[in-house]
Amino acid sequence: MSIVTVQLGQCGNQIGFEVFDALYTDSHCPQGLCSKRENEAYQASCKERFFSEEENGVPVARAVLVDMEPKVTNQTLSKAAQSGRWKYGQHSCFCQKQGSGNNWAYGYSVHGPRHEESIMNLIQKEVEKCDSLSGFFIIMSMAGGTGSGLGAFVTQNLQDQYSNSLKMNQIIWPYGTGEVIVQNYNSILTLSHLYRSSDALLVHENDALHKICAKLMNIKQISFSDINQVLAHQLGSVFQPTYSVEGSCHYRRNPLGDLMENLVPHPEFKMLGIRNIPQMSENSLAYSTFTWAGLLKHLRQMLISNSKMEEGIDWQVRPPLSGLPTLGKASLNRGLHFNMSIANLVILRGKDVHSADLGGFKDSALYTSWLEPINAFNVWKTQRAFSKYEKSAALVSNSQFLLKPLDTIVGKAWNMFASKAYIHQYTKFGIEEEDFLDSFTLLEQVVASYCNL
């Protein structure tokens, strides 16, 4: 089954390019540590998901590019074409001459309705090329105007027009220090609208990605391209093919459906995060060896201590004892900064993958009391190595990992709202104070729900 990717705004288009490039590079990597037949099946499965029939032997990304300024989409199209390995479709792009000026309301209330027909037609053409549609993967930022405002509008339209298809939004959480003065407003409006129309929000925090570039990849002058490559690697490690069941040689047909089924057991909880191990520069990799036991021990501790990378993990954090009453658990969690999970999916790729012991992730103390570990934990595997790593593990988790950043963003937005700062920039494009209050109410409910796990 195929996934149609919708890239929105500067951020969405730059990340989209890196994602397709990472998927293509990995699926055509000669040293996949598996037989030729397995490698061909893996390539075919990746192609079915993300690329459509070739034009002159070059695979075409199943994607629609949308931006309100032409500069980034033009760069993205030509970068893909120049790679000579894959490209975007000739008619897969919609752009205008005037941006959204970092104003969510302008993206949502002006650009959205004005260009709705053109954008939805492009998406429909892309859908028609799929034999079978798994769903939509929508890449956007939260802080600006086009990605966030227009992104929320397009997601709502997809929900109306393709109500039976799954929608997963990849959203980029802005730097805490801030890029845009109104980023907290844009963020709460984006999140609250997506919570109503999307099936899952896959969140990446710029601060965490930046740290990975600095500490694990040893990059001195970090660019957005470096950050986007780390992000693309993480997404690839989740979306590339894995076997459907233990011991099978058939790859999963419906990656989005399987992800949702495993990770979103209730519509109140749809925030997902990704952690990867190992992540390192080529130079460090030459001197490193990995065991499944070591990788999984670190990955489990990254989960429970809410660490985004393997460096600087807090090894003091422990899950509460299973016997404690829920109240005891809750207060203990806060004291220890223990990160409670609703559901976890571990994806293992590489050598001797069947020997990996995942018992540590089946501990009921890691999960909320209303789900048994047998329902809350899943594992996907393939012997095909991913990217340059002989063994690698990814963890997609629905947990309390975003509580603090979400609470902070809602708090900052509320403080600005209480003093009516910049509200006029939104009301003049039809977003009323009432809409802000609705957003605050919805997100405070989300915070409370995750808090009470």
Coordinates of N, CA and C in Angstrom, one line a residue, residues 190-359:
T190 N -2.2 25.4 15.7 CA -1.9 24.2 14.9 C -2.2 22.9 15.6
L191 N -1.7 22.8 16.9 CA -1.9 21.5 17.6 C -3.4 21.2 17.9
S192 N -4.1 22.3 18.3 CA -5.5 22.0 18.6 C -6.3 21.6 17.4
H193 N -6.0 22.3 16.2 CA -6.7 21.9 15.0 C -6.4 20.5 14.5
L194 N -5.1 20.2 14.6 CA -4.6 18.8 14.2 C -5.2 17.7 15.1
Y195 N -5.4 18.1 16.4 CA -5.9 17.1 17.3 C -7.3 16.7 16.9
R196 N -8.0 17.6 16.2 CA -9.4 17.3 15.8 C -9.4 16.5 14.5
S197 N -8.4 16.7 13.6 CA -8.5 16.2 12.3 C -7.5 15.1 11.9
S198 N -6.4 14.9 12.7 CA -5.4 14.0 12.3 C -5.5 12.7 13.2
D199 N -5.0 11.6 12.7 CA -5.0 10.4 13.5 C -3.9 10.3 14.4
A200 N -2.7 10.9 14.1 CA -1.6 10.8 15.0 C -0.6 12.0 14.6
L201 N 0.0 12.5 15.7 CA 1.0 13.6 15.5 C 2.3 13.1 15.9
L202 N 3.2 13.0 14.9 CA 4.6 12.5 15.1 C 5.4 13.8 15.3
V203 N 6.0 14.0 16.6 CA 6.6 15.2 16.9 C 8.1 15.1 17.0
H204 N 8.8 16.1 16.4 CA 10.2 16.2 16.5 C 10.5 17.6 17.1
E205 N 11.3 17.6 18.1 CA 11.7 18.9 18.7 C 13.0 19.4 18.1
N206 N 13.0 20.7 17.6 CA 14.3 21.2 17.1 C 15.4 21.2 18.1
D207 N 15.1 21.5 19.3 CA 16.2 21.5 20.4 C 16.8 20.1 20.5
A208 N 16.0 19.0 20.5 CA 16.6 17.7 20.6 C 17.4 17.3 19.4
L209 N 16.9 17.6 18.2 CA 17.6 17.3 17.0 C 19.0 18.1 16.9
H210 N 18.9 19.3 17.4 CA 20.1 20.1 17.4 C 21.2 19.5 18.3
K211 N 20.7 19.0 19.5 CA 21.7 18.4 20.4 C 22.3 17.1 19.8
I212 N 21.5 16.3 19.1 CA 22.0 15.1 18.5 C 23.1 15.5 17.5
C213 N 22.8 16.5 16.7 CA 23.8 17.0 15.7 C 25.1 17.4 16.4
A214 N 25.0 18.1 17.5 CA 26.2 18.6 18.2 C 26.9 17.5 18.9
K215 N 26.2 16.7 19.7 CA 26.8 15.7 20.6 C 27.1 14.4 20.0
L216 N 26.2 13.9 19.2 CA 26.4 12.5 18.6 C 27.1 12.6 17.2
M217 N 26.7 13.5 16.4 CA 27.2 13.6 15.0 C 28.5 14.5 15.0
N218 N 28.8 15.1 16.1 CA 30.0 16.0 16.1 C 30.1 17.0 15.1
I219 N 28.9 17.6 14.8 CA 28.9 18.7 13.7 C 29.2 20.0 14.4
K220 N 30.1 20.8 13.9 CA 30.5 22.0 14.6 C 29.6 23.2 14.2
Q221 N 29.4 23.4 12.9 CA 28.5 24.5 12.4 C 27.2 23.8 12.0
I222 N 26.2 23.8 12.8 CA 25.0 23.0 12.5 C 24.0 23.8 11.6
S223 N 23.6 23.2 10.5 CA 22.7 23.9 9.6 C 21.3 23.2 9.7
F224 N 20.3 23.8 9.1 CA 19.0 23.1 9.0 C 19.1 21.8 8.2
S225 N 20.0 21.8 7.3 CA 20.1 20.6 6.5 C 20.6 19.4 7.3
D226 N 21.6 19.7 8.2 CA 22.1 18.7 9.2 C 20.9 18.2 10.1
I227 N 20.2 19.1 10.6 CA 19.0 18.7 11.5 C 18.0 17.9 10.7
N228 N 17.7 18.3 9.5 CA 16.8 17.6 8.6 C 17.2 16.2 8.3
Q229 N 18.6 16.0 8.1 CA 19.1 14.7 7.8 C 19.0 13.7 9.0
V230 N 19.2 14.2 10.2 CA 19.0 13.4 11.4 C 17.5 13.0 11.5
L231 N 16.6 14.0 11.2 CA 15.2 13.7 11.3 C 14.8 12.7 10.2
A232 N 15.3 12.8 9.0 CA 15.0 11.9 7.9 C 15.5 10.5 8.2
H233 N 16.6 10.4 8.9 CA 17.2 9.1 9.3 C 16.2 8.4 10.3
Q234 N 15.7 9.2 11.2 CA 14.8 8.7 12.2 C 13.5 8.2 11.5
L235 N 13.0 9.0 10.6 CA 11.7 8.6 9.9 C 11.9 7.4 9.1
G236 N 13.1 7.3 8.4 CA 13.4 6.2 7.5 C 13.4 4.9 8.3
S237 N 14.0 5.0 9.5 CA 14.2 3.8 10.4 C 12.8 3.3 10.8
V238 N 11.8 4.1 10.8 CA 10.4 3.7 11.1 C 9.7 3.2 9.9
F239 N 9.8 4.0 8.8 CA 8.9 3.7 7.6 C 9.5 2.7 6.6
Q240 N 10.7 2.4 6.7 CA 11.2 1.4 5.8 C 10.6 0.0 6.1
P241 N 10.6 -0.9 5.1 CA 9.9 -2.2 5.3 C 10.4 -3.0 6.5
T242 N 9.5 -3.7 7.2 CA 9.8 -4.7 8.2 C 8.9 -5.9 7.9
Y243 N 9.3 -7.1 8.4 CA 8.5 -8.3 8.2 C 7.2 -8.2 8.9
S244 N 6.2 -8.8 8.3 CA 4.8 -8.7 8.9 C 4.7 -9.5 10.2
V245 N 5.3 -10.7 10.3 CA 5.2 -11.4 11.5 C 6.6 -12.1 11.7
E246 N 6.9 -12.5 13.0 CA 8.1 -13.1 13.3 C 8.4 -14.3 12.4
G247 N 9.6 -14.4 11.8 CA 9.9 -15.5 11.0 C 9.4 -15.4 9.5
S248 N 8.6 -14.4 9.2 CA 8.0 -14.4 7.9 C 9.0 -13.6 7.0
C249 N 8.9 -13.9 5.7 CA 9.8 -13.2 4.7 C 9.0 -12.2 3.9
H250 N 7.7 -11.9 4.4 CA 6.9 -11.0 3.7 C 6.9 -9.6 4.4
Y251 N 7.0 -8.5 3.7 CA 7.0 -7.2 4.3 C 5.6 -6.7 4.6
R252 N 5.4 -5.9 5.6 CA 4.2 -5.3 6.0 C 3.6 -4.5 4.8
R253 N 2.3 -4.7 4.6 CA 1.7 -4.0 3.5 C 1.2 -2.6 3.9
N254 N 0.8 -2.4 5.1 CA 0.1 -1.2 5.5 C 0.8 -0.5 6.7
P255 N 1.9 0.2 6.4 CA 2.7 0.7 7.5 C 2.0 1.7 8.4
L256 N 1.2 2.7 7.7 CA 0.5 3.7 8.6 C -0.5 3.0 9.4
G257 N -1.3 2.1 8.8 CA -2.4 1.4 9.6 C -1.8 0.6 10.8
D258 N -0.7 -0.1 10.5 CA 0.0 -0.9 11.6 C 0.5 0.0 12.7
L259 N 1.1 1.2 12.3 CA 1.6 2.1 13.3 C 0.5 2.6 14.2
M260 N -0.6 3.0 13.6 CA -1.8 3.6 14.4 C -2.4 2.5 15.3
E261 N -2.5 1.3 14.7 CA -3.1 0.2 15.5 C -2.3 -0.1 16.7
N262 N -0.9 -0.1 16.5 CA 0.0 -0.4 17.7 C 0.1 0.7 18.7
L263 N -0.1 2.0 18.2 CA 0.4 3.1 19.1 C -0.7 4.1 19.5
V264 N -1.9 4.1 18.8 CA -2.9 5.0 19.2 C -4.2 4.3 19.6
P265 N -4.2 3.8 20.9 CA -5.4 3.0 21.3 C -6.6 3.9 21.7
H266 N -6.4 5.2 21.7 CA -7.5 6.1 22.2 C -7.3 7.5 21.6
P267 N -8.4 8.1 21.0 CA -8.2 9.4 20.3 C -7.7 10.5 21.2
E268 N -7.8 10.4 22.5 CA -7.3 11.4 23.4 C -5.8 11.5 23.4
F269 N -5.2 10.3 23.0 CA -3.7 10.2 23.1 C -3.1 9.9 21.7
K270 N -2.7 11.0 21.1 CA -2.1 10.8 19.7 C -0.8 11.4 19.5
M271 N -0.1 11.7 20.5 CA 1.3 12.4 20.4 C 2.3 11.3 20.4
L272 N 3.1 11.1 19.3 CA 4.1 10.1 19.2 C 5.5 10.7 19.0
G273 N 6.5 10.1 19.6 CA 7.9 10.5 19.5 C 8.8 9.4 19.0
I274 N 9.9 9.7 18.4 CA 10.8 8.7 17.9 C 12.2 8.8 18.6
R275 N 12.7 7.7 19.1 CA 14.1 7.7 19.5 C 14.9 6.6 18.7
N276 N 16.1 6.9 18.4 CA 17.0 6.0 17.6 C 18.3 5.7 18.3
I277 N 18.7 4.5 18.1 CA 20.1 4.1 18.6 C 20.7 3.1 17.6
P278 N 21.9 3.2 17.2 CA 22.9 4.2 17.5 C 22.7 5.4 16.5
Q279 N 23.2 6.6 16.9 CA 23.3 7.7 15.9 C 24.7 8.3 16.1
M280 N 25.5 8.2 15.1 CA 26.9 8.7 15.2 C 27.5 9.1 13.9
S281 N 28.6 9.8 14.0 CA 29.3 10.2 12.7 C 30.0 9.0 12.1
E282 N 30.3 9.1 10.9 CA 31.1 8.0 10.2 C 32.4 7.7 10.9
N283 N 33.1 8.7 11.4 CA 34.4 8.5 12.0 C 34.2 7.6 13.3
S284 N 33.2 8.0 14.1 CA 33.0 7.2 15.4 C 32.6 5.8 15.0
L285 N 31.8 5.7 14.0 CA 31.2 4.3 13.7 C 32.3 3.3 13.4
A286 N 33.4 3.8 12.8 CA 34.5 2.9 12.4 C 35.1 2.2 13.6
Y287 N 35.0 2.8 14.8 CA 35.6 2.3 16.0 C 34.5 1.7 17.0
S288 N 33.3 1.5 16.5 CA 32.2 1.0 17.4 C 31.7 -0.4 17.1
T289 N 31.4 -1.1 18.1 CA 30.6 -2.4 17.9 C 29.4 -2.4 18.8
F290 N 28.4 -3.0 18.3 CA 27.1 -3.0 19.1 C 26.6 -4.4 19.3
T291 N 25.9 -4.6 20.5 CA 25.2 -5.8 20.7 C 23.7 -5.4 20.9
W292 N 22.8 -6.4 20.6 CA 21.4 -6.1 20.8 C 21.2 -5.8 22.3
A293 N 21.8 -6.5 23.2 CA 21.5 -6.3 24.6 C 21.9 -4.9 25.0
G294 N 23.1 -4.4 24.6 CA 23.5 -3.1 24.9 C 22.6 -2.0 24.3
L295 N 22.3 -2.2 23.0 CA 21.4 -1.2 22.4 C 20.0 -1.1 23.1
L296 N 19.5 -2.2 23.4 CA 18.1 -2.2 24.0 C 18.1 -1.7 25.4
K297 N 19.2 -2.0 26.2 CA 19.3 -1.5 27.5 C 19.3 0.0 27.5
H298 N 20.1 0.6 26.6 CA 20.1 2.0 26.5 C 18.8 2.6 26.0
L299 N 18.2 1.9 25.0 CA 16.9 2.4 24.5 C 15.8 2.4 25.5
R300 N 15.8 1.4 26.3 CA 14.8 1.3 27.4 C 15.0 2.5 28.4
Q301 N 16.2 2.7 28.8 CA 16.5 3.8 29.7 C 16.2 5.2 29.1
M302 N 16.4 5.3 27.8 CA 16.1 6.6 27.1 C 14.6 6.8 27.2
L303 N 13.8 5.7 27.1 CA 12.3 5.8 27.2 C 11.9 6.2 28.6
I304 N 12.4 5.5 29.6 CA 11.8 5.8 30.9 C 12.3 7.1 31.5
S305 N 13.5 7.5 31.1 CA 14.0 8.8 31.7 C 13.8 10.0 30.7
N306 N 13.0 9.7 29.6 CA 12.7 10.7 28.6 C 13.9 11.4 28.1
S307 N 14.9 10.6 27.7 CA 16.1 11.2 27.1 C 16.0 11.0 25.6
K308 N 16.3 12.0 24.8 CA 16.1 11.9 23.3 C 17.3 11.3 22.6
M309 N 18.4 11.1 23.4 CA 19.6 10.4 22.8 C 20.4 9.7 23.8
E310 N 21.3 8.8 23.3 CA 22.0 7.9 24.3 C 23.0 8.6 25.1
E311 N 23.4 9.8 24.8 CA 24.4 10.5 25.6 C 23.6 11.3 26.7
G312 N 24.1 11.2 28.0 CA 23.5 12.0 29.1 C 22.2 11.3 29.6
I313 N 22.1 10.0 29.4 CA 20.9 9.3 30.0 C 20.9 9.4 31.5
D314 N 19.8 9.6 32.1 CA 19.7 9.6 33.6 C 19.5 8.1 34.0
W315 N 20.5 7.4 34.5 CA 20.3 6.0 34.9 C 19.7 5.8 36.3
Q316 N 19.4 7.0 37.0 CA 18.8 6.9 38.3 C 17.3 6.6 38.2
V317 N 16.7 7.0 37.1 CA 15.3 6.9 36.9 C 14.9 5.4 36.8
R318 N 13.9 5.0 37.6 CA 13.4 3.6 37.6 C 11.9 3.6 37.5
P319 N 11.3 2.6 36.9 CA 9.9 2.5 36.9 C 9.4 2.3 38.3
P320 N 8.2 2.8 38.7 CA 7.6 2.6 40.0 C 7.3 1.1 40.2
L321 N 7.3 0.7 41.4 CA 7.0 -0.8 41.6 C 5.5 -1.0 41.2
S322 N 5.3 -2.2 40.5 CA 4.0 -2.5 40.0 C 2.9 -2.5 41.1
G323 N 3.3 -2.9 42.3 CA 2.3 -3.1 43.3 C 1.7 -1.8 43.8
L324 N 2.3 -0.7 43.6 CA 1.9 0.6 44.2 C 0.5 1.0 43.7
P325 N -0.4 1.6 44.5 CA -1.6 2.1 44.0 C -1.3 3.2 43.0
T326 N -2.3 3.5 42.2 CA -2.1 4.5 41.1 C -1.6 5.8 41.6
L327 N -2.2 6.3 42.7 CA -1.9 7.6 43.3 C -0.4 7.6 43.7
G328 N 0.0 6.5 44.3 CA 1.4 6.4 44.7 C 2.3 6.5 43.4
K329 N 1.9 5.8 42.4 CA 2.6 5.8 41.2 C 2.8 7.2 40.6
A330 N 1.7 7.9 40.6 CA 1.7 9.3 40.0 C 2.6 10.2 40.7
S331 N 2.6 10.2 42.1 CA 3.5 11.2 42.8 C 4.9 10.7 42.6
L332 N 5.1 9.4 42.6 CA 6.5 8.9 42.5 C 7.0 9.3 41.1
N333 N 6.2 9.2 40.1 CA 6.6 9.5 38.7 C 7.2 10.9 38.7
R334 N 6.4 11.8 39.3 CA 6.9 13.2 39.2 C 8.2 13.4 39.9
G335 N 8.3 12.7 41.1 CA 9.6 12.9 41.8 C 10.8 12.4 41.0
L336 N 10.5 11.3 40.3 CA 11.7 10.6 39.6 C 11.8 11.1 38.1
H337 N 10.8 11.9 37.7 CA 10.8 12.2 36.2 C 10.6 10.9 35.4
F338 N 9.9 10.0 35.9 CA 9.7 8.7 35.1 C 8.7 9.0 34.0
N339 N 9.0 8.5 32.8 CA 8.1 8.8 31.7 C 7.2 7.6 31.4
M340 N 6.0 7.8 31.8 CA 5.0 6.7 31.7 C 4.5 6.5 30.2
S341 N 4.3 5.3 29.8 CA 3.9 5.0 28.4 C 2.5 4.5 28.3
I342 N 1.9 4.8 27.1 CA 0.6 4.2 26.8 C 0.9 3.0 25.9
A343 N 1.8 3.2 24.9 CA 2.1 2.2 23.9 C 3.5 2.4 23.4
N344 N 4.2 1.3 23.1 CA 5.6 1.4 22.5 C 5.7 0.4 21.4
L345 N 6.4 0.9 20.3 CA 6.8 0.0 19.2 C 8.3 0.1 19.0
V346 N 8.9 -1.1 19.1 CA 10.4 -1.1 18.8 C 10.6 -1.8 17.5
I347 N 11.5 -1.1 16.7 CA 11.8 -1.6 15.3 C 13.2 -1.9 15.2
L348 N 13.5 -3.2 15.0 CA 14.9 -3.7 15.0 C 15.3 -4.0 13.6
R349 N 16.5 -3.6 13.2 CA 17.0 -3.8 11.8 C 18.5 -4.3 11.9
G350 N 18.8 -5.4 11.3 CA 20.2 -5.8 11.1 C 20.5 -7.2 11.5
K351 N 21.8 -7.4 11.8 CA 22.3 -8.7 12.0 C 21.8 -9.4 13.2
D352 N 21.5 -10.7 13.1 CA 21.1 -11.5 14.3 C 19.9 -10.9 15.0
V353 N 19.0 -10.3 14.2 CA 17.9 -9.6 14.8 C 17.0 -10.5 15.7
H354 N 16.9 -11.8 15.3 CA 16.0 -12.7 16.0 C 16.5 -13.1 17.3
S355 N 17.8 -12.8 17.6 CA 18.4 -13.1 18.9 C 18.1 -12.0 20.0
A356 N 17.5 -10.9 19.6 CA 17.4 -9.8 20.5 C 16.3 -10.1 21.5
D357 N 16.6 -9.8 22.8 CA 15.6 -10.1 23.9 C 15.0 -8.8 24.3
L358 N 13.6 -8.7 24.1 CA 12.9 -7.5 24.4 C 12.1 -7.5 25.7
G359 N 12.5 -8.4 26.6 CA 11.7 -8.6 27.8 C 11.6 -7.3 28.6

